[in-house]
Amino acid sequence: MSEKAARCLGSMFQRISIAINAEKDRLSELDGAIGDADHGITMALGFMAVNAELAKLDLAQALPSEIFSVAASAFLDAVGASTGPLYATALRRASQALKTDESLSPACQAMIVDEMRAGIQQRGKGQRGDKTMLDAWIPAAEAAMAAKSHSRDVAAMWNAIVEAAEAGAGSTSSMVAARGRAARLGERSLGHVDPGAASAVIILRAMRDTFVGGKAGG
């Protein structure tokens, strides 16, 4: 099972990288309105680095927790900006949690989403309504844990996760930024979707496509 799970995660990070790369110009354009206009490039570089490091692993021998640990280190090494430590902490939290359950069952997948949310929140000290990536990650994690508690099937769970993230990201256009570089703009940050929330949706969609398509963990 661990070999299948590791290969599934390898595929997941490839999907994330491809999806982010395809949207990097849009993400940087969103960032240009309220930040440094480099979010798409930064995220693309980060996940390219993750896949370069994962390519060195023998996925037949690797555990899921190891995949996330390698991803965390690679992302942090490649991305020095604030996004680097946030996602590195998210991926590291997921790695630690996976050491107690390497199955990638639907419950385990829900745990991954919630631990990534927890890592971002722990590192960034943010909350919902700050106009950050947490406006996508927090509702996504809530949807994941609700689906877990109701034992929903993997497709229903991931559709709920992505829908919650999309709604959360969309809501950032009506927020005034309270954290990050965009906070310097004050009221001028209104009317713009947060690029971090937008990239979070892309990541979660790629995760859904992997787990629902691959039927990881049954």
PDB file of C-alpha atoms in Angstrom:
ATOM      1  CA  MET A   1       0.000   0.000   0.000  1.00  0.00           C
ATOM      2  CA  SER A   2       2.806   2.429   0.867  1.00  0.00           C
ATOM      3  CA  GLU A   3       4.349   2.030  -2.601  1.00  0.00           C
ATOM      4  CA  LYS A   4       1.007   2.825  -4.241  1.00  0.00           C
ATOM      5  CA  ALA A   5       0.526   5.719  -1.824  1.00  0.00           C
ATOM      6  CA  ALA A   6       3.983   7.153  -2.506  1.00  0.00           C
ATOM      7  CA  ARG A   7       3.432   6.963  -6.259  1.00  0.00           C
ATOM      8  CA  CYS A   8       0.062   8.673  -5.802  1.00  0.00           C
ATOM      9  CA  LEU A   9       1.728  11.544  -3.940  1.00  0.00           C
ATOM     10  CA  GLY A  10       4.441  11.776  -6.568  1.00  0.00           C
ATOM     11  CA  SER A  11       1.699  12.136  -9.157  1.00  0.00           C
ATOM     12  CA  MET A  12      -0.072  14.690  -6.971  1.00  0.00           C
ATOM     13  CA  PHE A  13       2.945  16.981  -6.783  1.00  0.00           C
ATOM     14  CA  GLN A  14       3.419  16.689 -10.544  1.00  0.00           C
ATOM     15  CA  ARG A  15      -0.215  17.705 -11.079  1.00  0.00           C
ATOM     16  CA  ILE A  16       0.179  20.642  -8.710  1.00  0.00           C
ATOM     17  CA  SER A  17       3.294  21.821 -10.524  1.00  0.00           C
ATOM     18  CA  ILE A  18       1.693  21.561 -13.963  1.00  0.00           C
ATOM     19  CA  ALA A  19      -1.461  23.360 -12.797  1.00  0.00           C
ATOM     20  CA  ILE A  20       0.440  26.166 -11.053  1.00  0.00           C
ATOM     21  CA  ASN A  21       2.720  26.598 -14.051  1.00  0.00           C
ATOM     22  CA  ALA A  22      -0.284  26.888 -16.358  1.00  0.00           C
ATOM     23  CA  GLU A  23      -1.773  29.613 -14.133  1.00  0.00           C
ATOM     24  CA  LYS A  24       1.423  31.417 -13.089  1.00  0.00           C
ATOM     25  CA  ASP A  25       0.780  34.462 -15.282  1.00  0.00           C
ATOM     26  CA  ARG A  26      -2.738  34.886 -13.886  1.00  0.00           C
ATOM     27  CA  LEU A  27      -1.445  34.481 -10.322  1.00  0.00           C
ATOM     28  CA  SER A  28       1.292  37.059 -10.873  1.00  0.00           C
ATOM     29  CA  GLU A  29      -1.269  39.402 -12.436  1.00  0.00           C
ATOM     30  CA  LEU A  30      -3.444  39.069  -9.328  1.00  0.00           C
ATOM     31  CA  ASP A  31      -0.374  39.706  -7.209  1.00  0.00           C
ATOM     32  CA  GLY A  32       0.498  42.754  -9.285  1.00  0.00           C
ATOM     33  CA  ALA A  33      -2.691  44.452  -8.110  1.00  0.00           C
ATOM     34  CA  ILE A  34      -1.856  44.114  -4.403  1.00  0.00           C
ATOM     35  CA  GLY A  35       1.706  42.777  -4.094  1.00  0.00           C
ATOM     36  CA  ASP A  36       4.995  42.292  -5.911  1.00  0.00           C
ATOM     37  CA  ALA A  37       3.601  40.595  -9.044  1.00  0.00           C
ATOM     38  CA  ASP A  38       5.739  37.496  -8.500  1.00  0.00           C
ATOM     39  CA  HIS A  39       3.409  35.028  -6.753  1.00  0.00           C
ATOM     40  CA  GLY A  40       2.883  32.845  -9.822  1.00  0.00           C
ATOM     41  CA  ILE A  41       6.596  32.653 -10.576  1.00  0.00           C
ATOM     42  CA  THR A  42       7.402  31.932  -6.933  1.00  0.00           C
ATOM     43  CA  MET A  43       4.856  29.111  -6.648  1.00  0.00           C
ATOM     44  CA  ALA A  44       5.906  27.602  -9.978  1.00  0.00           C
ATOM     45  CA  LEU A  45       9.561  27.580  -8.922  1.00  0.00           C
ATOM     46  CA  GLY A  46       8.681  26.040  -5.575  1.00  0.00           C
ATOM     47  CA  PHE A  47       6.768  23.090  -6.986  1.00  0.00           C
ATOM     48  CA  MET A  48       9.272  22.556  -9.790  1.00  0.00           C
ATOM     49  CA  ALA A  49      11.915  22.187  -7.072  1.00  0.00           C
ATOM     50  CA  VAL A  50       9.701  19.758  -5.166  1.00  0.00           C
ATOM     51  CA  ASN A  51       9.361  17.520  -8.212  1.00  0.00           C
ATOM     52  CA  ALA A  52      13.082  17.698  -8.961  1.00  0.00           C
ATOM     53  CA  GLU A  53      13.825  16.363  -5.473  1.00  0.00           C
ATOM     54  CA  LEU A  54      11.063  13.745  -5.576  1.00  0.00           C
ATOM     55  CA  ALA A  55      12.494  12.456  -8.856  1.00  0.00           C
ATOM     56  CA  LYS A  56      15.583  11.378  -6.898  1.00  0.00           C
ATOM     57  CA  LEU A  57      13.523   9.158  -4.586  1.00  0.00           C
ATOM     58  CA  ASP A  58      12.731   5.493  -5.120  1.00  0.00           C
ATOM     59  CA  LEU A  59       8.954   5.653  -4.801  1.00  0.00           C
ATOM     60  CA  ALA A  60       8.838   1.883  -4.416  1.00  0.00           C
ATOM     61  CA  GLN A  61      10.591   2.318  -1.057  1.00  0.00           C
ATOM     62  CA  ALA A  62       9.391   5.741   0.122  1.00  0.00           C
ATOM     63  CA  LEU A  63       6.656   6.343   2.687  1.00  0.00           C
ATOM     64  CA  PRO A  64       4.033   9.068   2.205  1.00  0.00           C
ATOM     65  CA  SER A  65       5.415  10.947   5.210  1.00  0.00           C
ATOM     66  CA  GLU A  66       8.833  11.004   3.524  1.00  0.00           C
ATOM     67  CA  ILE A  67       7.333  12.437   0.325  1.00  0.00           C
ATOM     68  CA  PHE A  68       5.867  15.379   2.236  1.00  0.00           C
ATOM     69  CA  SER A  69       9.082  15.883   4.209  1.00  0.00           C
ATOM     70  CA  VAL A  70      11.186  16.047   1.033  1.00  0.00           C
ATOM     71  CA  ALA A  71       8.615  18.391  -0.527  1.00  0.00           C
ATOM     72  CA  ALA A  72       8.779  20.721   2.496  1.00  0.00           C
ATOM     73  CA  SER A  73      12.556  21.033   2.367  1.00  0.00           C
ATOM     74  CA  ALA A  74      12.642  21.463  -1.414  1.00  0.00           C
ATOM     75  CA  PHE A  75       9.970  24.167  -1.399  1.00  0.00           C
ATOM     76  CA  LEU A  76      11.700  26.112   1.358  1.00  0.00           C
ATOM     77  CA  ASP A  77      15.082  25.896  -0.382  1.00  0.00           C
ATOM     78  CA  ALA A  78      13.592  27.197  -3.633  1.00  0.00           C
ATOM     79  CA  VAL A  79      11.308  29.917  -2.265  1.00  0.00           C
ATOM     80  CA  GLY A  80      12.818  32.445   0.080  1.00  0.00           C
ATOM     81  CA  ALA A  81       9.813  34.762   0.172  1.00  0.00           C
ATOM     82  CA  SER A  82       7.120  34.550   2.837  1.00  0.00           C
ATOM     83  CA  THR A  83       5.300  31.858   0.868  1.00  0.00           C
ATOM     84  CA  GLY A  84       8.259  29.484   1.270  1.00  0.00           C
ATOM     85  CA  PRO A  85       8.114  29.097   5.057  1.00  0.00           C
ATOM     86  CA  LEU A  86       4.302  28.973   4.992  1.00  0.00           C
ATOM     87  CA  TYR A  87       4.074  26.025   2.599  1.00  0.00           C
ATOM     88  CA  ALA A  88       7.163  24.347   4.034  1.00  0.00           C
ATOM     89  CA  THR A  89       5.490  24.368   7.456  1.00  0.00           C
ATOM     90  CA  ALA A  90       2.236  23.111   5.911  1.00  0.00           C
ATOM     91  CA  LEU A  91       3.977  20.221   4.172  1.00  0.00           C
ATOM     92  CA  ARG A  92       6.038  19.397   7.258  1.00  0.00           C
ATOM     93  CA  ARG A  93       2.908  19.275   9.430  1.00  0.00           C
ATOM     94  CA  ALA A  94       1.343  16.873   6.935  1.00  0.00           C
ATOM     95  CA  SER A  95       4.491  14.741   7.012  1.00  0.00           C
ATOM     96  CA  GLN A  96       4.437  14.496  10.805  1.00  0.00           C
ATOM     97  CA  ALA A  97       0.743  13.565  10.844  1.00  0.00           C
ATOM     98  CA  LEU A  98       1.255  10.907   8.173  1.00  0.00           C
ATOM     99  CA  LYS A  99       3.709   9.071  10.415  1.00  0.00           C
ATOM    100  CA  THR A 100       0.689   7.920  12.429  1.00  0.00           C
ATOM    101  CA  ASP A 101      -1.251   6.814   9.319  1.00  0.00           C
ATOM    102  CA  GLU A 102       0.544   6.184   6.018  1.00  0.00           C
ATOM    103  CA  SER A 103      -2.533   4.706   4.322  1.00  0.00           C
ATOM    104  CA  LEU A 104      -3.826   7.735   2.375  1.00  0.00           C
ATOM    105  CA  SER A 105      -7.355   6.605   3.252  1.00  0.00           C
ATOM    106  CA  PRO A 106     -10.086   9.239   2.819  1.00  0.00           C
ATOM    107  CA  ALA A 107      -9.776  10.050   6.539  1.00  0.00           C
ATOM    108  CA  CYS A 108      -6.025  10.408   6.090  1.00  0.00           C
ATOM    109  CA  GLN A 109      -6.541  12.713   3.105  1.00  0.00           C
ATOM    110  CA  ALA A 110      -8.829  14.919   5.217  1.00  0.00           C
ATOM    111  CA  MET A 111      -6.118  15.005   7.876  1.00  0.00           C
ATOM    112  CA  ILE A 112      -3.551  16.154   5.280  1.00  0.00           C
ATOM    113  CA  VAL A 113      -5.717  19.132   4.305  1.00  0.00           C
ATOM    114  CA  ASP A 114      -6.326  20.091   7.928  1.00  0.00           C
ATOM    115  CA  GLU A 115      -2.656  19.737   8.868  1.00  0.00           C
ATOM    116  CA  MET A 116      -1.609  21.896   5.917  1.00  0.00           C
ATOM    117  CA  ARG A 117      -4.105  24.524   7.070  1.00  0.00           C
ATOM    118  CA  ALA A 118      -2.724  24.252  10.594  1.00  0.00           C
ATOM    119  CA  GLY A 119       0.854  24.669   9.371  1.00  0.00           C
ATOM    120  CA  ILE A 120       0.042  27.801   7.377  1.00  0.00           C
ATOM    121  CA  GLN A 121      -1.912  29.249  10.296  1.00  0.00           C
ATOM    122  CA  GLN A 122       0.824  28.350  12.777  1.00  0.00           C
ATOM    123  CA  ARG A 123       3.529  29.991  10.706  1.00  0.00           C
ATOM    124  CA  GLY A 124       1.599  33.018   9.443  1.00  0.00           C
ATOM    125  CA  LYS A 125      -0.475  33.695  12.590  1.00  0.00           C
ATOM    126  CA  GLY A 126      -3.393  34.620  10.317  1.00  0.00           C
ATOM    127  CA  GLN A 127      -7.093  33.945  10.412  1.00  0.00           C
ATOM    128  CA  ARG A 128     -10.090  33.949   8.134  1.00  0.00           C
ATOM    129  CA  GLY A 129     -10.894  37.422   6.856  1.00  0.00           C
ATOM    130  CA  ASP A 130      -7.292  38.640   6.678  1.00  0.00           C
ATOM    131  CA  LYS A 131      -7.351  38.333   2.854  1.00  0.00           C
ATOM    132  CA  THR A 132      -4.690  35.627   2.618  1.00  0.00           C
ATOM    133  CA  MET A 133      -4.383  32.011   1.451  1.00  0.00           C
ATOM    134  CA  LEU A 134      -6.058  31.018   4.729  1.00  0.00           C
ATOM    135  CA  ASP A 135      -9.355  32.317   3.357  1.00  0.00           C
ATOM    136  CA  ALA A 136      -9.197  29.288   1.052  1.00  0.00           C
ATOM    137  CA  TRP A 137      -7.387  26.816   3.335  1.00  0.00           C
ATOM    138  CA  ILE A 138      -9.550  27.283   6.438  1.00  0.00           C
ATOM    139  CA  PRO A 139     -12.916  26.556   4.750  1.00  0.00           C
ATOM    140  CA  ALA A 140     -11.267  23.726   2.795  1.00  0.00           C
ATOM    141  CA  ALA A 141     -10.044  22.145   6.023  1.00  0.00           C
ATOM    142  CA  GLU A 142     -13.450  22.597   7.666  1.00  0.00           C
ATOM    143  CA  ALA A 143     -15.092  20.850   4.703  1.00  0.00           C
ATOM    144  CA  ALA A 144     -12.509  18.052   4.920  1.00  0.00           C
ATOM    145  CA  MET A 145     -13.110  17.437   8.615  1.00  0.00           C
ATOM    146  CA  ALA A 146     -16.881  17.604   8.196  1.00  0.00           C
ATOM    147  CA  ALA A 147     -16.698  15.029   5.408  1.00  0.00           C
ATOM    148  CA  LYS A 148     -14.466  12.841   7.567  1.00  0.00           C
ATOM    149  CA  SER A 149     -16.883  12.973  10.501  1.00  0.00           C
ATOM    150  CA  HIS A 150     -19.753  11.957   8.211  1.00  0.00           C
ATOM    151  CA  SER A 151     -17.673   9.254   6.476  1.00  0.00           C
ATOM    152  CA  ARG A 152     -18.410  10.715   3.045  1.00  0.00           C
ATOM    153  CA  ASP A 153     -16.851   9.022   0.045  1.00  0.00           C
ATOM    154  CA  VAL A 154     -13.652  10.415  -1.388  1.00  0.00           C
ATOM    155  CA  ALA A 155     -15.237  12.142  -4.399  1.00  0.00           C
ATOM    156  CA  ALA A 156     -17.911  13.884  -2.315  1.00  0.00           C
ATOM    157  CA  MET A 157     -15.307  14.921   0.226  1.00  0.00           C
ATOM    158  CA  TRP A 158     -12.933  16.447  -2.316  1.00  0.00           C
ATOM    159  CA  ASN A 159     -15.713  18.211  -4.209  1.00  0.00           C
ATOM    160  CA  ALA A 160     -16.798  19.796  -0.927  1.00  0.00           C
ATOM    161  CA  ILE A 161     -13.194  20.782  -0.130  1.00  0.00           C
ATOM    162  CA  VAL A 162     -12.666  22.450  -3.500  1.00  0.00           C
ATOM    163  CA  GLU A 163     -16.050  24.194  -3.485  1.00  0.00           C
ATOM    164  CA  ALA A 164     -15.323  25.612  -0.034  1.00  0.00           C
ATOM    165  CA  ALA A 165     -11.873  26.789  -1.127  1.00  0.00           C
ATOM    166  CA  GLU A 166     -13.259  28.407  -4.280  1.00  0.00           C
ATOM    167  CA  ALA A 167     -15.926  30.257  -2.309  1.00  0.00           C
ATOM    168  CA  GLY A 168     -13.343  31.349   0.251  1.00  0.00           C
ATOM    169  CA  ALA A 169     -10.932  32.598  -2.393  1.00  0.00           C
ATOM    170  CA  GLY A 170     -13.721  34.456  -4.180  1.00  0.00           C
ATOM    171  CA  SER A 171     -14.737  36.175  -0.951  1.00  0.00           C
ATOM    172  CA  THR A 172     -11.297  37.815  -0.658  1.00  0.00           C
ATOM    173  CA  SER A 173     -12.207  40.337  -3.359  1.00  0.00           C
ATOM    174  CA  SER A 174     -14.528  42.055  -0.874  1.00  0.00           C
ATOM    175  CA  MET A 175     -11.937  42.122   1.923  1.00  0.00           C
ATOM    176  CA  VAL A 176      -9.416  44.729   2.991  1.00  0.00           C
ATOM    177  CA  ALA A 177      -6.044  43.048   3.478  1.00  0.00           C
ATOM    178  CA  ALA A 178      -4.956  42.761   7.119  1.00  0.00           C
ATOM    179  CA  ARG A 179      -1.713  40.838   6.604  1.00  0.00           C
ATOM    180  CA  GLY A 180       1.167  40.647   4.176  1.00  0.00           C
ATOM    181  CA  ARG A 181       2.333  43.254   1.675  1.00  0.00           C
ATOM    182  CA  ALA A 182      -1.236  43.906   0.547  1.00  0.00           C
ATOM    183  CA  ALA A 183      -2.068  45.278   4.008  1.00  0.00           C
ATOM    184  CA  ARG A 184      -0.066  48.393   3.133  1.00  0.00           C
ATOM    185  CA  LEU A 185      -2.680  49.256   0.520  1.00  0.00           C
ATOM    186  CA  GLY A 186      -5.555  49.444   2.987  1.00  0.00           C
ATOM    187  CA  GLU A 187      -8.856  50.126   1.192  1.00  0.00           C
ATOM    188  CA  ARG A 188      -7.109  49.926  -2.176  1.00  0.00           C
ATOM    189  CA  SER A 189      -6.827  46.153  -1.738  1.00  0.00           C
ATOM    190  CA  LEU A 190     -10.606  45.914  -2.124  1.00  0.00           C
ATOM    191  CA  GLY A 191     -11.911  44.425  -5.344  1.00  0.00           C
ATOM    192  CA  HIS A 192      -8.969  42.071  -5.883  1.00  0.00           C
ATOM    193  CA  VAL A 193      -8.836  38.317  -5.243  1.00  0.00           C
ATOM    194  CA  ASP A 194      -5.914  37.374  -3.024  1.00  0.00           C
ATOM    195  CA  PRO A 195      -3.289  35.558  -5.127  1.00  0.00           C
ATOM    196  CA  GLY A 196      -2.382  33.203  -2.276  1.00  0.00           C
ATOM    197  CA  ALA A 197      -6.001  32.130  -1.951  1.00  0.00           C
ATOM    198  CA  ALA A 198      -6.198  31.673  -5.733  1.00  0.00           C
ATOM    199  CA  SER A 199      -3.111  29.435  -5.780  1.00  0.00           C
ATOM    200  CA  ALA A 200      -4.470  27.451  -2.833  1.00  0.00           C
ATOM    201  CA  VAL A 201      -7.520  26.582  -4.947  1.00  0.00           C
ATOM    202  CA  ILE A 202      -5.252  25.391  -7.769  1.00  0.00           C
ATOM    203  CA  ILE A 203      -3.334  23.170  -5.334  1.00  0.00           C
ATOM    204  CA  LEU A 204      -6.503  21.703  -3.844  1.00  0.00           C
ATOM    205  CA  ARG A 205      -8.007  21.021  -7.280  1.00  0.00           C
ATOM    206  CA  ALA A 206      -4.861  19.117  -8.272  1.00  0.00           C
ATOM    207  CA  MET A 207      -5.049  17.153  -5.030  1.00  0.00           C
ATOM    208  CA  ARG A 208      -8.694  16.312  -5.747  1.00  0.00           C
ATOM    209  CA  ASP A 209      -7.902  15.194  -9.285  1.00  0.00           C
ATOM    210  CA  THR A 210      -5.177  12.916  -7.943  1.00  0.00           C
ATOM    211  CA  PHE A 211      -7.037  11.342  -5.038  1.00  0.00           C
ATOM    212  CA  VAL A 212     -10.401  10.993  -6.785  1.00  0.00           C
ATOM    213  CA  GLY A 213      -8.868   9.768 -10.025  1.00  0.00           C
ATOM    214  CA  GLY A 214      -6.302   7.489  -8.401  1.00  0.00           C
ATOM    215  CA  LYS A 215      -8.580   6.131  -5.664  1.00  0.00           C
ATOM    216  CA  ALA A 216      -5.676   6.254  -3.213  1.00  0.00           C
ATOM    217  CA  GLY A 217      -6.266   4.343  -0.041  1.00  0.00           C
ATOM    218  CA  GLY A 218      -9.462   2.780  -1.377  1.00  0.00           C
TER     219      GLY A 218
END
